[in-house]
Short mmCIF file of C-alpha atoms in Angstrom, two decimals:
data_model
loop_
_atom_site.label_atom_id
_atom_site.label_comp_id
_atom_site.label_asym_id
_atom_site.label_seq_id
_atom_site.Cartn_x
_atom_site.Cartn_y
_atom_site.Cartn_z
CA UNK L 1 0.00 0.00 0.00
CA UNK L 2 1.06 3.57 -0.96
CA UNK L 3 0.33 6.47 1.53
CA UNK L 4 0.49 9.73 -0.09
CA UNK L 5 -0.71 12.91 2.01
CA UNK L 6 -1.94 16.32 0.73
CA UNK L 7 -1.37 19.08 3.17
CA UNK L 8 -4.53 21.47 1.81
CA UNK L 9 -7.16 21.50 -0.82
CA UNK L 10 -5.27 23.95 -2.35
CA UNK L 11 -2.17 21.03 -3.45
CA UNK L 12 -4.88 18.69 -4.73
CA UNK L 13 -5.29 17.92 -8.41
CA UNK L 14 -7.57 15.01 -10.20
CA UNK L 15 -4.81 13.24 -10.96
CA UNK L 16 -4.10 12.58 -7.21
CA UNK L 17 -6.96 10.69 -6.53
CA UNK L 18 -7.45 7.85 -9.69
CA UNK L 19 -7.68 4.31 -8.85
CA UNK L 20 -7.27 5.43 -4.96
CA UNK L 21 -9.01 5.30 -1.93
CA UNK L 22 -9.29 9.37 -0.69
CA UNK L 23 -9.39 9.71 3.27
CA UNK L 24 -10.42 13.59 3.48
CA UNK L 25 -9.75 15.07 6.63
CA UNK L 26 -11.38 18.16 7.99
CA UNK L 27 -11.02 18.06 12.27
CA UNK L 28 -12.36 21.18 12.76
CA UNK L 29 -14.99 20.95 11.91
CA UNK L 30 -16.72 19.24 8.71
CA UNK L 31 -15.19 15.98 8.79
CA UNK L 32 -15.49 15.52 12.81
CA UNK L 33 -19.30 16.26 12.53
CA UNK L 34 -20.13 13.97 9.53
CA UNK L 35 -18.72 11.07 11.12
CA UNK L 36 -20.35 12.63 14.97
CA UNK L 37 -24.11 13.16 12.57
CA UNK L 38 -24.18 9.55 10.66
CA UNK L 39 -23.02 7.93 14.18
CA UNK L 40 -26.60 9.55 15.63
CA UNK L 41 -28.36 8.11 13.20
CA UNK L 42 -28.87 10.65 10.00
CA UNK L 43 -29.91 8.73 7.38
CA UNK L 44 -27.29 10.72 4.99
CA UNK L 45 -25.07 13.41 4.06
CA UNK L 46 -24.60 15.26 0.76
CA UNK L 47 -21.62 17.72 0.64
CA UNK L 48 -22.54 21.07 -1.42
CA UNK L 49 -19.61 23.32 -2.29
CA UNK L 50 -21.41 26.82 -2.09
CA UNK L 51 -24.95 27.83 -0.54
CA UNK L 52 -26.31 28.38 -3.75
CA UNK L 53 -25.75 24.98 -4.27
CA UNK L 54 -27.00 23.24 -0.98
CA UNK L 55 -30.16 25.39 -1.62
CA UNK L 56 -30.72 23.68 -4.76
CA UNK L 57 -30.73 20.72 -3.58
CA UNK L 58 -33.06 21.21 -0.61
CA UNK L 59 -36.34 19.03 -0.45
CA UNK L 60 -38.59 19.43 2.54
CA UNK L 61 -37.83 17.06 4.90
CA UNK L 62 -34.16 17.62 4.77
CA UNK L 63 -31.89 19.11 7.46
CA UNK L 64 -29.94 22.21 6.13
CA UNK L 65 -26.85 22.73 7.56
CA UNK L 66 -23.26 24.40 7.19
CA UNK L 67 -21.50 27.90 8.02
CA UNK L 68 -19.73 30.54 6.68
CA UNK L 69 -16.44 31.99 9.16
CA UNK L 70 -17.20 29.50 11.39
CA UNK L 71 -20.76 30.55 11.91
CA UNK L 72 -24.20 28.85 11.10
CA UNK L 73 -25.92 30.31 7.81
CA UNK L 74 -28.55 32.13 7.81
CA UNK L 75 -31.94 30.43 7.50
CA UNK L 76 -30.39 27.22 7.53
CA UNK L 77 -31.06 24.46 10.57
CA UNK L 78 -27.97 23.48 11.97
CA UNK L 79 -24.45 24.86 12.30
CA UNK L 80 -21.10 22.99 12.31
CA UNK L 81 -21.07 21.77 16.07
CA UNK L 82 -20.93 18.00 16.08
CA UNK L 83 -22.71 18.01 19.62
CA UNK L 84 -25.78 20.11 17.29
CA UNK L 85 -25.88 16.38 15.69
CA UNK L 86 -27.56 14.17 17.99
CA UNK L 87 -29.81 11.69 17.98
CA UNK L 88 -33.59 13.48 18.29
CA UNK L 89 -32.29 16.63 15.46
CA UNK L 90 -30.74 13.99 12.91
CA UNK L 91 -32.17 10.49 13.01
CA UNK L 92 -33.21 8.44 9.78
CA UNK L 93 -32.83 12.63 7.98
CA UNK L 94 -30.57 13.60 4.59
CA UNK L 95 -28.95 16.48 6.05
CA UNK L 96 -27.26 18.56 3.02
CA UNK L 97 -24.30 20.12 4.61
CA UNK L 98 -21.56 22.99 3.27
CA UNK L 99 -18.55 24.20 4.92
CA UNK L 100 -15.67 26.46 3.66
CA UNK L 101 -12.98 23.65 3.58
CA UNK L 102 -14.37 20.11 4.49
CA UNK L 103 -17.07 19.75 1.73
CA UNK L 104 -14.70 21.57 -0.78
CA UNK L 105 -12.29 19.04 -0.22
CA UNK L 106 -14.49 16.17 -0.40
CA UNK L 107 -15.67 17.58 -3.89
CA UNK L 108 -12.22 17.73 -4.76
CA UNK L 109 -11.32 14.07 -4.23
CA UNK L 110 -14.50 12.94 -6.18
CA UNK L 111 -11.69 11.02 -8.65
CA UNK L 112 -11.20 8.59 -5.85
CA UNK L 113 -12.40 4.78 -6.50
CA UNK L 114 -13.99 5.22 -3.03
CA UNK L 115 -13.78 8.80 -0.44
CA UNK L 116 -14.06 8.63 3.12
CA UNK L 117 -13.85 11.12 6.15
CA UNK L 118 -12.04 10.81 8.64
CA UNK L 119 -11.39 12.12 11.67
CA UNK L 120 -9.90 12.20 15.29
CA UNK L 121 -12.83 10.30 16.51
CA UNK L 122 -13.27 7.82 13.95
CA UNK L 123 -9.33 7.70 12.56
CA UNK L 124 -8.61 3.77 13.07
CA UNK L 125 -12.31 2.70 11.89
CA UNK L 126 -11.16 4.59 8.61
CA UNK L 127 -7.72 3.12 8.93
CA UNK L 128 -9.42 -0.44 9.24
CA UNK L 129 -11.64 0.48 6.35
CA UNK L 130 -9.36 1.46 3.70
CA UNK L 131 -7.55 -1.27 4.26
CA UNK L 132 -10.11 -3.43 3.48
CA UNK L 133 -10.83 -1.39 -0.24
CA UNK L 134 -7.16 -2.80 -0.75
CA UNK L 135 -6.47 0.50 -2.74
CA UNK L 136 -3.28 3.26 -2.36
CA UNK L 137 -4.08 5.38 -0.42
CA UNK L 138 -4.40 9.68 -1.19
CA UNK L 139 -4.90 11.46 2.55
CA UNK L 140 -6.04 15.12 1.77
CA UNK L 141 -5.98 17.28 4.83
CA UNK L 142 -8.96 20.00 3.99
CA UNK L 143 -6.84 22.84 5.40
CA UNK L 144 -7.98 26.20 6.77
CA UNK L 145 -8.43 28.39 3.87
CA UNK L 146 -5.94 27.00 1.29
CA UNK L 147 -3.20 26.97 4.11
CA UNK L 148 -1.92 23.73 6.18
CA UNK L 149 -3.96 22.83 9.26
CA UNK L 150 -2.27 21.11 12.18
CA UNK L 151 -4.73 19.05 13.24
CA UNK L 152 -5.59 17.76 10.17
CA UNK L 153 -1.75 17.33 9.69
CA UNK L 154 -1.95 15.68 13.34
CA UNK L 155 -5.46 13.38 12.31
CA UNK L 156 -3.39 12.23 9.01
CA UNK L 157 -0.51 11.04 11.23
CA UNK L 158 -2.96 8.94 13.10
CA UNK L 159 -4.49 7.43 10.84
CA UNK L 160 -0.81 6.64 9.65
CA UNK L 161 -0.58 4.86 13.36
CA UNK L 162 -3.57 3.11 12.89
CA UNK L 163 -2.89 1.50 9.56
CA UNK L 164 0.60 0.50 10.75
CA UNK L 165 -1.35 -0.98 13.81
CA UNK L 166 -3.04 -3.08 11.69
CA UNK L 167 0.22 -4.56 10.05
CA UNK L 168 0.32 -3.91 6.67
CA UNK L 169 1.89 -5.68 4.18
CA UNK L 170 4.31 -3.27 1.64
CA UNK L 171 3.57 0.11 3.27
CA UNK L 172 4.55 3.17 1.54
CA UNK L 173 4.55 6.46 2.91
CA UNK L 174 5.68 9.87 0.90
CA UNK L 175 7.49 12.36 2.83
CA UNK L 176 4.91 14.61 3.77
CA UNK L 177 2.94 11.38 5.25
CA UNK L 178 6.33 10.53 7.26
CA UNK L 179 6.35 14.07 8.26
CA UNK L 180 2.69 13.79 9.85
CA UNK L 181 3.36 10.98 11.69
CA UNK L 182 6.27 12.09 13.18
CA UNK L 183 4.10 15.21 14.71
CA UNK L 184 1.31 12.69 15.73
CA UNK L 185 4.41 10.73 17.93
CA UNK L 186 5.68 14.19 19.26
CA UNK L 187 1.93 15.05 20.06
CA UNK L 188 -0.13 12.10 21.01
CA UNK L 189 0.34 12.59 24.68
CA UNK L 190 -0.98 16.40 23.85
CA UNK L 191 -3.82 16.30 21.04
CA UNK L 192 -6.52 18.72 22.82
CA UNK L 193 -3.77 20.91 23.43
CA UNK L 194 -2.46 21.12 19.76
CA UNK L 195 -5.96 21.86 19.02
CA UNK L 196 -6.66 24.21 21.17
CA UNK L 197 -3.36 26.20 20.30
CA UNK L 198 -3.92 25.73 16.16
CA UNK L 199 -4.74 28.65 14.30
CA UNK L 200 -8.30 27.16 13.72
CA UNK L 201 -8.65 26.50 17.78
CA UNK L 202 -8.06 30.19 18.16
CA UNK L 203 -10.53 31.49 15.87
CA UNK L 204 -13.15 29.43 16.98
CA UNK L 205 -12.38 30.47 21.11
CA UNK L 206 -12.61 33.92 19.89
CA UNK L 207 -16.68 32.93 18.69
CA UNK L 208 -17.14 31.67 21.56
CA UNK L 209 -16.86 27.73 20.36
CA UNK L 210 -14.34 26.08 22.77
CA UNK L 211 -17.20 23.11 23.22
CA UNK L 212 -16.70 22.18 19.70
CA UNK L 213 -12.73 21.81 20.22
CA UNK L 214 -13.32 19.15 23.22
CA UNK L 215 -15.92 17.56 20.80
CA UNK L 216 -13.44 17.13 18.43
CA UNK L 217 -10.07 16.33 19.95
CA UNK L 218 -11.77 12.74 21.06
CA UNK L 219 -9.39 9.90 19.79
CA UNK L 220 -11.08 7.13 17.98
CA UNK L 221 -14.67 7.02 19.89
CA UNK L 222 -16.85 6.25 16.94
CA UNK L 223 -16.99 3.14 14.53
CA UNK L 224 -18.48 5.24 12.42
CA UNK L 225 -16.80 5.17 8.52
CA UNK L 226 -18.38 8.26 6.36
CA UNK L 227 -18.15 6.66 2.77
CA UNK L 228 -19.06 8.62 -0.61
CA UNK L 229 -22.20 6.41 -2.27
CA UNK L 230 -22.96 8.66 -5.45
CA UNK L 231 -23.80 12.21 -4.34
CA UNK L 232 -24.19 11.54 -0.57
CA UNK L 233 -22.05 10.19 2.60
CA UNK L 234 -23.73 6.42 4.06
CA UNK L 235 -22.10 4.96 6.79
CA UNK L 236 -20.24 1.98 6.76
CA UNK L 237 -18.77 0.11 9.45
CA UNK L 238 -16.46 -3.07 9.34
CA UNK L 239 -17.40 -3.79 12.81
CA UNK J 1 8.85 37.58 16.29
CA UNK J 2 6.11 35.81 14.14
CA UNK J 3 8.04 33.18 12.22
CA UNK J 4 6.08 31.81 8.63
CA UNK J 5 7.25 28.07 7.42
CA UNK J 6 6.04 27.56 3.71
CA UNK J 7 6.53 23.77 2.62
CA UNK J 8 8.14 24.31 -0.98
CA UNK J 9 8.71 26.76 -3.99
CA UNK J 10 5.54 26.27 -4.98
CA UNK J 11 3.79 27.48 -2.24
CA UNK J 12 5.53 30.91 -2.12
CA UNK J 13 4.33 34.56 -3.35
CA UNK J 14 6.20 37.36 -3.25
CA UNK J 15 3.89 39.10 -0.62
CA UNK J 16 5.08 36.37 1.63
CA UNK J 17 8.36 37.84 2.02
CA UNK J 18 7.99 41.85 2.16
CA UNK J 19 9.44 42.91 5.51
CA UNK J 20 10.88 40.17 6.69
CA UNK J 21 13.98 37.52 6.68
CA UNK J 22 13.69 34.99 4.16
CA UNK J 23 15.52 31.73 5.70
CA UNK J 24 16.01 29.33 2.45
CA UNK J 25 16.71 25.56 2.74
CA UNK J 26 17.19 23.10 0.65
CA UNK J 27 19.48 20.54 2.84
CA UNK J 28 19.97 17.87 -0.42
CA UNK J 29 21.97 19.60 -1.65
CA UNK J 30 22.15 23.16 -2.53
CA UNK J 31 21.90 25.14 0.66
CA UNK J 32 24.20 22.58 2.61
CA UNK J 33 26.84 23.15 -0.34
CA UNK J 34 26.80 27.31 -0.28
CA UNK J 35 27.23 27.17 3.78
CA UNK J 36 30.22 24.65 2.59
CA UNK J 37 31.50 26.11 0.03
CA UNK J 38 31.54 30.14 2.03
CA UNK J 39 33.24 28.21 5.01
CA UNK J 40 36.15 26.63 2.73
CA UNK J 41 36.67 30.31 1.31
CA UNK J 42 34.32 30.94 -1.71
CA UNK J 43 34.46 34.73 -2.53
CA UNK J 44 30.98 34.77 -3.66
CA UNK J 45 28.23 32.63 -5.11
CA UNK J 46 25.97 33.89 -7.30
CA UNK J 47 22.92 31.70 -7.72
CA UNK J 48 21.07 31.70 -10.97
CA UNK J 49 17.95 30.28 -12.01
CA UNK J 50 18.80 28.64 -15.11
CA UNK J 51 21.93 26.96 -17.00
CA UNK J 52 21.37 29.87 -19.76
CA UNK J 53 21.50 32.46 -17.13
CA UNK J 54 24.69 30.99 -15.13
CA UNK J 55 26.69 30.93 -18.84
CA UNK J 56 25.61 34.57 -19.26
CA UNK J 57 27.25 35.58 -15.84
CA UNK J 58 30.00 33.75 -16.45
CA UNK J 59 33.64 35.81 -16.21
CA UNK J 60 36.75 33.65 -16.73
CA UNK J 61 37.86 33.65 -13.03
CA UNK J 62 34.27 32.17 -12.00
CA UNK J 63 33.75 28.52 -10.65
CA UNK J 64 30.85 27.55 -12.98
CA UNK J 65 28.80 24.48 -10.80
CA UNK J 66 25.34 22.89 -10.48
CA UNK J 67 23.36 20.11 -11.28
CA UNK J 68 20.65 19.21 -13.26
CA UNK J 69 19.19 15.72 -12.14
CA UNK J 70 21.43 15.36 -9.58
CA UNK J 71 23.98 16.13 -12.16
CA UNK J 72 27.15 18.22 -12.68
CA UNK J 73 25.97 19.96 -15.68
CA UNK J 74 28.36 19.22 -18.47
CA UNK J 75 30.92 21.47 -18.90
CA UNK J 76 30.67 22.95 -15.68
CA UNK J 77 33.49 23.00 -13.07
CA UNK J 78 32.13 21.22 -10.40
CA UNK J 79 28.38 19.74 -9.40
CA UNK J 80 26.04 19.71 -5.94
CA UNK J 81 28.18 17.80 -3.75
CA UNK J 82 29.74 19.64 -0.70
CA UNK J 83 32.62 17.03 -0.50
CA UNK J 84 33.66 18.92 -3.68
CA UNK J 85 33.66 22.39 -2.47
CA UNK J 86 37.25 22.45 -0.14
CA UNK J 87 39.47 24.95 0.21
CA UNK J 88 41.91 23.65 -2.61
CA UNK J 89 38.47 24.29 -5.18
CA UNK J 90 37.03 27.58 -4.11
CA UNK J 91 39.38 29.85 -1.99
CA UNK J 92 38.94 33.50 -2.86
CA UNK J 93 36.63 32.76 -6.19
CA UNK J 94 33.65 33.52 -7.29
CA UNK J 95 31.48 30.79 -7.77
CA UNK J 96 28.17 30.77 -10.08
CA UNK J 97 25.84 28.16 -9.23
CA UNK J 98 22.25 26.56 -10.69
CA UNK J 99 20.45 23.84 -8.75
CA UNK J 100 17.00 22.71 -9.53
CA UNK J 101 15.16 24.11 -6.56
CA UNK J 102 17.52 26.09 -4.31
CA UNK J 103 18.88 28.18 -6.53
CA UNK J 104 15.26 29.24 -7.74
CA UNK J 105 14.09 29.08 -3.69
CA UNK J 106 16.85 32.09 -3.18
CA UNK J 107 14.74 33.84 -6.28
CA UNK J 108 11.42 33.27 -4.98
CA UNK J 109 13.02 35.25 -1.79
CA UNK J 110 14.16 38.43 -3.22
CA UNK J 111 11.60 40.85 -1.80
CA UNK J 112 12.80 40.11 1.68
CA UNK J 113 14.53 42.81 3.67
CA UNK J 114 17.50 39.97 3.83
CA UNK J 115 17.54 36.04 2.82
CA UNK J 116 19.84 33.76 4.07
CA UNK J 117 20.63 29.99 3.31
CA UNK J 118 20.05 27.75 5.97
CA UNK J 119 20.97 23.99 6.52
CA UNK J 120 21.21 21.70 8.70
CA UNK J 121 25.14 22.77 9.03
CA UNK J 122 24.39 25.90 9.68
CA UNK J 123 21.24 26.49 11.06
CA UNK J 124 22.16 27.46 14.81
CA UNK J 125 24.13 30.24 13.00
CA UNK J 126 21.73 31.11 10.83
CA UNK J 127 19.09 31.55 13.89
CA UNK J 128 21.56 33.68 15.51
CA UNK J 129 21.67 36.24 12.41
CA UNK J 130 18.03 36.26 11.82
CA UNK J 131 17.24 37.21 15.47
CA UNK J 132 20.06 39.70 14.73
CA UNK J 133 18.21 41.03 12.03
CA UNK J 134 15.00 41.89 14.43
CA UNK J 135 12.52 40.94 11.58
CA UNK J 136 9.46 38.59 10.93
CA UNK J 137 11.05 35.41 9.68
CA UNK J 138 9.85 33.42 6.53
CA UNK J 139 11.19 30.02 6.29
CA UNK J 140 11.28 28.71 3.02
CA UNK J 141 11.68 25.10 2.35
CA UNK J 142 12.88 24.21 -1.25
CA UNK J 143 11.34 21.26 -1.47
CA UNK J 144 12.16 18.84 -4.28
CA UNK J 145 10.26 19.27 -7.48
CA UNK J 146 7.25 21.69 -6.11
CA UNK J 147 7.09 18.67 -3.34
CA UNK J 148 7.77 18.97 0.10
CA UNK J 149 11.08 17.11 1.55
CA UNK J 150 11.02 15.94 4.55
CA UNK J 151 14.98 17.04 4.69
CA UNK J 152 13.74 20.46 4.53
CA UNK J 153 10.88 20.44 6.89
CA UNK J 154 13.50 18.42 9.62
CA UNK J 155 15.83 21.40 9.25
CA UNK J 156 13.34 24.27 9.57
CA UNK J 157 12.38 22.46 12.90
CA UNK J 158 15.91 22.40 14.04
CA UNK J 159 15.97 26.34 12.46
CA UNK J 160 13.03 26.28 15.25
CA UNK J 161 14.06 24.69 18.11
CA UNK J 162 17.61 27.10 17.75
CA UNK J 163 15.60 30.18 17.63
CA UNK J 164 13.59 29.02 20.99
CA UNK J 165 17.33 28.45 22.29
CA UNK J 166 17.81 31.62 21.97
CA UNK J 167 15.16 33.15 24.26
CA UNK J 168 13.32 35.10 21.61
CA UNK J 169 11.03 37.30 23.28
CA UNK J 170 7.64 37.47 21.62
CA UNK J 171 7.78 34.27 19.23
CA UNK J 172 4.41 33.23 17.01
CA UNK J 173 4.61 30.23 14.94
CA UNK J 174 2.46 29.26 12.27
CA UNK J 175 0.28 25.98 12.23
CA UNK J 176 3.02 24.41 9.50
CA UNK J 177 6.37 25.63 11.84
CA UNK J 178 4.78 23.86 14.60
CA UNK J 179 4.49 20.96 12.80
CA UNK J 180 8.03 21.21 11.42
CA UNK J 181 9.16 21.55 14.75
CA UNK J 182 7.43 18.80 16.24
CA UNK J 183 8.70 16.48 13.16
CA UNK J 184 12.25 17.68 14.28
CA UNK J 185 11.80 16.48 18.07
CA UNK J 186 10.23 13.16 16.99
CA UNK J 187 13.68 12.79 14.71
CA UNK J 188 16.08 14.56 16.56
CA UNK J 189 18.02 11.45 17.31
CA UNK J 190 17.73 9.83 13.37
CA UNK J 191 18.56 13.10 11.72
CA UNK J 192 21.06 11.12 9.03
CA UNK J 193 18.16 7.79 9.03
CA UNK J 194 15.80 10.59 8.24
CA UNK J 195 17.48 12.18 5.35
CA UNK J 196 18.65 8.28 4.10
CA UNK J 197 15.19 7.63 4.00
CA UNK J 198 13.57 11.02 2.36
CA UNK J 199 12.71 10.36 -1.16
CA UNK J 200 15.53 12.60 -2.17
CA UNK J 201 18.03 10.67 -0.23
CA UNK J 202 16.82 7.10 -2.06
CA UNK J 203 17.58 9.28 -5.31
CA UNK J 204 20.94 10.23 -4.51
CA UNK J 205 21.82 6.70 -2.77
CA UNK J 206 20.58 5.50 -6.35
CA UNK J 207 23.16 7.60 -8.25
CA UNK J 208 25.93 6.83 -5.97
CA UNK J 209 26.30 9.62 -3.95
CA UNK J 210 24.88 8.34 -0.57
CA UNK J 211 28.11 10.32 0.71
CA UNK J 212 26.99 13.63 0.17
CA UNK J 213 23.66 12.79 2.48
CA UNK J 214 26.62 12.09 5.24
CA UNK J 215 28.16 15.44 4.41
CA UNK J 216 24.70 17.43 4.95
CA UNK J 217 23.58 14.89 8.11
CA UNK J 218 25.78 16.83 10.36
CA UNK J 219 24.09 19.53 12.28
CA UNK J 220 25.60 22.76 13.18
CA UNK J 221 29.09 22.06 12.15
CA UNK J 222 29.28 25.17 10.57
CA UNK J 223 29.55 28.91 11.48
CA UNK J 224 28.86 30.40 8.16
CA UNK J 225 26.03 32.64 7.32
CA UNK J 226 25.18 33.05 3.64
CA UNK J 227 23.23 36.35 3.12
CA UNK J 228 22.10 37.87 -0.17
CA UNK J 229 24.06 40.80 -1.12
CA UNK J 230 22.81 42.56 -4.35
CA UNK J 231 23.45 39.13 -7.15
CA UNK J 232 25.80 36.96 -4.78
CA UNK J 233 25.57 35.27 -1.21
CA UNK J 234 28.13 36.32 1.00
CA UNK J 235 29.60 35.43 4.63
CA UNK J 236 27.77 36.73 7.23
CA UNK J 237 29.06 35.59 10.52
CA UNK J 238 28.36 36.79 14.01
CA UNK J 239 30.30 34.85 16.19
#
């Protein structure tokens, strides 16, 4: 297997992703609450890149959701705070959901044989998962507008962990990729922390959405794999 | 002091660099070579962008190196490898020199108030001179082919962890330094494993020169400073 990791949207190209199994990484926040909204039950997910878009694709019974600089958008249902996502807003609903980096980058991998999202809390259910689609593997950390974000540097270099936990065969791993897992080593001890001190982390203190930090910095509590069936994210779980 | 870390050549703009100190590494081979080939008595080297442009600067008393592929380019004097650059070679001349991304990493830089060429030879001396300087620092990694190398990203850790040495007062670091820096204390103890290992290392080991790798493994070593100065890098040393 061949690990390849993408350090923003903003590096990906088409040609990145054919024949290969995406992982797309978003940790604050897009990414985290997919996996935290399927997990409670929502019957499905469809990324939209813009508003315009999500709108379009609105029927009645579906749950808008999404923000703009970090905040819900206007008129729509839910925000991007996984603990929004529980059980009694979400269960058996299509939520249509767009954010400024994670859906972007989930669009952007749409060249992938299969796309999944991963996260801190479900990192070694994806790991376990994309090993079973036997494909190389392209990691593409979403970013924070077009620039590197640590903790989705730091959620790449766990899910490095937990495919080397799960002993490999011929593993592969491009310098960036060794690079990510070497800051997961230095940092697993101190995860909530390197959240809380990322550029992302501050911006979202500063609005007053520390909660949504904790929510996130969880290490592997959900089964839950987010996997790309045609235009919408199904769960799927090995487990 | 707000210090910037920008993963390769590709990722820089010019508006990253007004203001501030441009740090430049490329640590296989180019940057490790100029802090080599300054130390051992160089006059002067004057990087250029492309083989065209070196013959054009050419005077007959010049040292005409650089590679192409990992190369000497034919007909030139001497190639990449910092074995080759001794006293004996380069005392008192003027050397003109092309590599495939360090040389066009120092022209990326230009709009900085200074740039200086950093490796993992030099880079406690090169921390010293950029606090000197009392700017915002921009370190920019060469990177191999509009990749990141991990060589790079190990040595702007190391640029890192000297600069904290140093007791900087005020010190912001962006999401991608932090990173670097936590790569750097994961590896601190494999620096030479790491570069063996780095996709440009397997390419030089594959041409036969696995020595040079040993040459630019050793950290801090050397005193020497290259700065910009109008065309040509020049000794800058405060010690």
């Amino acid at each position: 297997m061949h690990v390849q990791v993408i350090s923003s949207v903003n590096e990906a190209c088409s040609a990145n992703f054919h024949h290969k199994t995406a992982v797309v990484i978003d940790v604050l926040r897009a990414t985290s609450t997919i996996a935290t909204a399927l997990s409670a039950g929502a019957a499905s997910i469809v990324p939209a890149e813009t508003v315009m878009d999500a709108r379009s694709l609105q029927r009645p019974e579906d749950i808008m959701a999404g923000e703009r600089f970090c905040r819900k958008i206007a008129g729509f249902d839910l925000g991007n705070s996984p603990k929004d996502y529980h059980a009694d807003a979400v269960k058996g609903r299509r939520i249509i959901l767009t954010t400024t980096n994670g859906t972007r980058a989930i669009h952007k991998s749409t060249k992938a044989d299969s796309v999944i999202a991963a996260s801190l809390l479900n990192a070694a259910a994806a790991a376990k998962y994309a090993l079973h689609l036997q494909r190389d593997v392209v990691v593409l950390c979403a970013g924070s507008h077009d620039d590197f974000a640590i903790e989705d540097g730091l959620c790449a270099g766990l899910f490095i962990e937990e495919l080397l936990k799960l002993r490999v065969g011929r593993f592969e791993l491009d310098d960036f990729g060794t690079a990510m897992h070497a800051l997961f080593r230095d940092r697993a001890a101190a995860i909530r922390d390197t959240l809380l001190q990322s550029q992302s982390g501050k911006r979202l203190i500063k609005l007053g959405l520390r909660e949504d930090i904790e929510s996130c910095s969880c290490v592997n509590t959900l089964d839950a794999v987010p996997c790309l069936s045609g235009d919408s994210l199904i769960l799927r779980n090995l487990s």
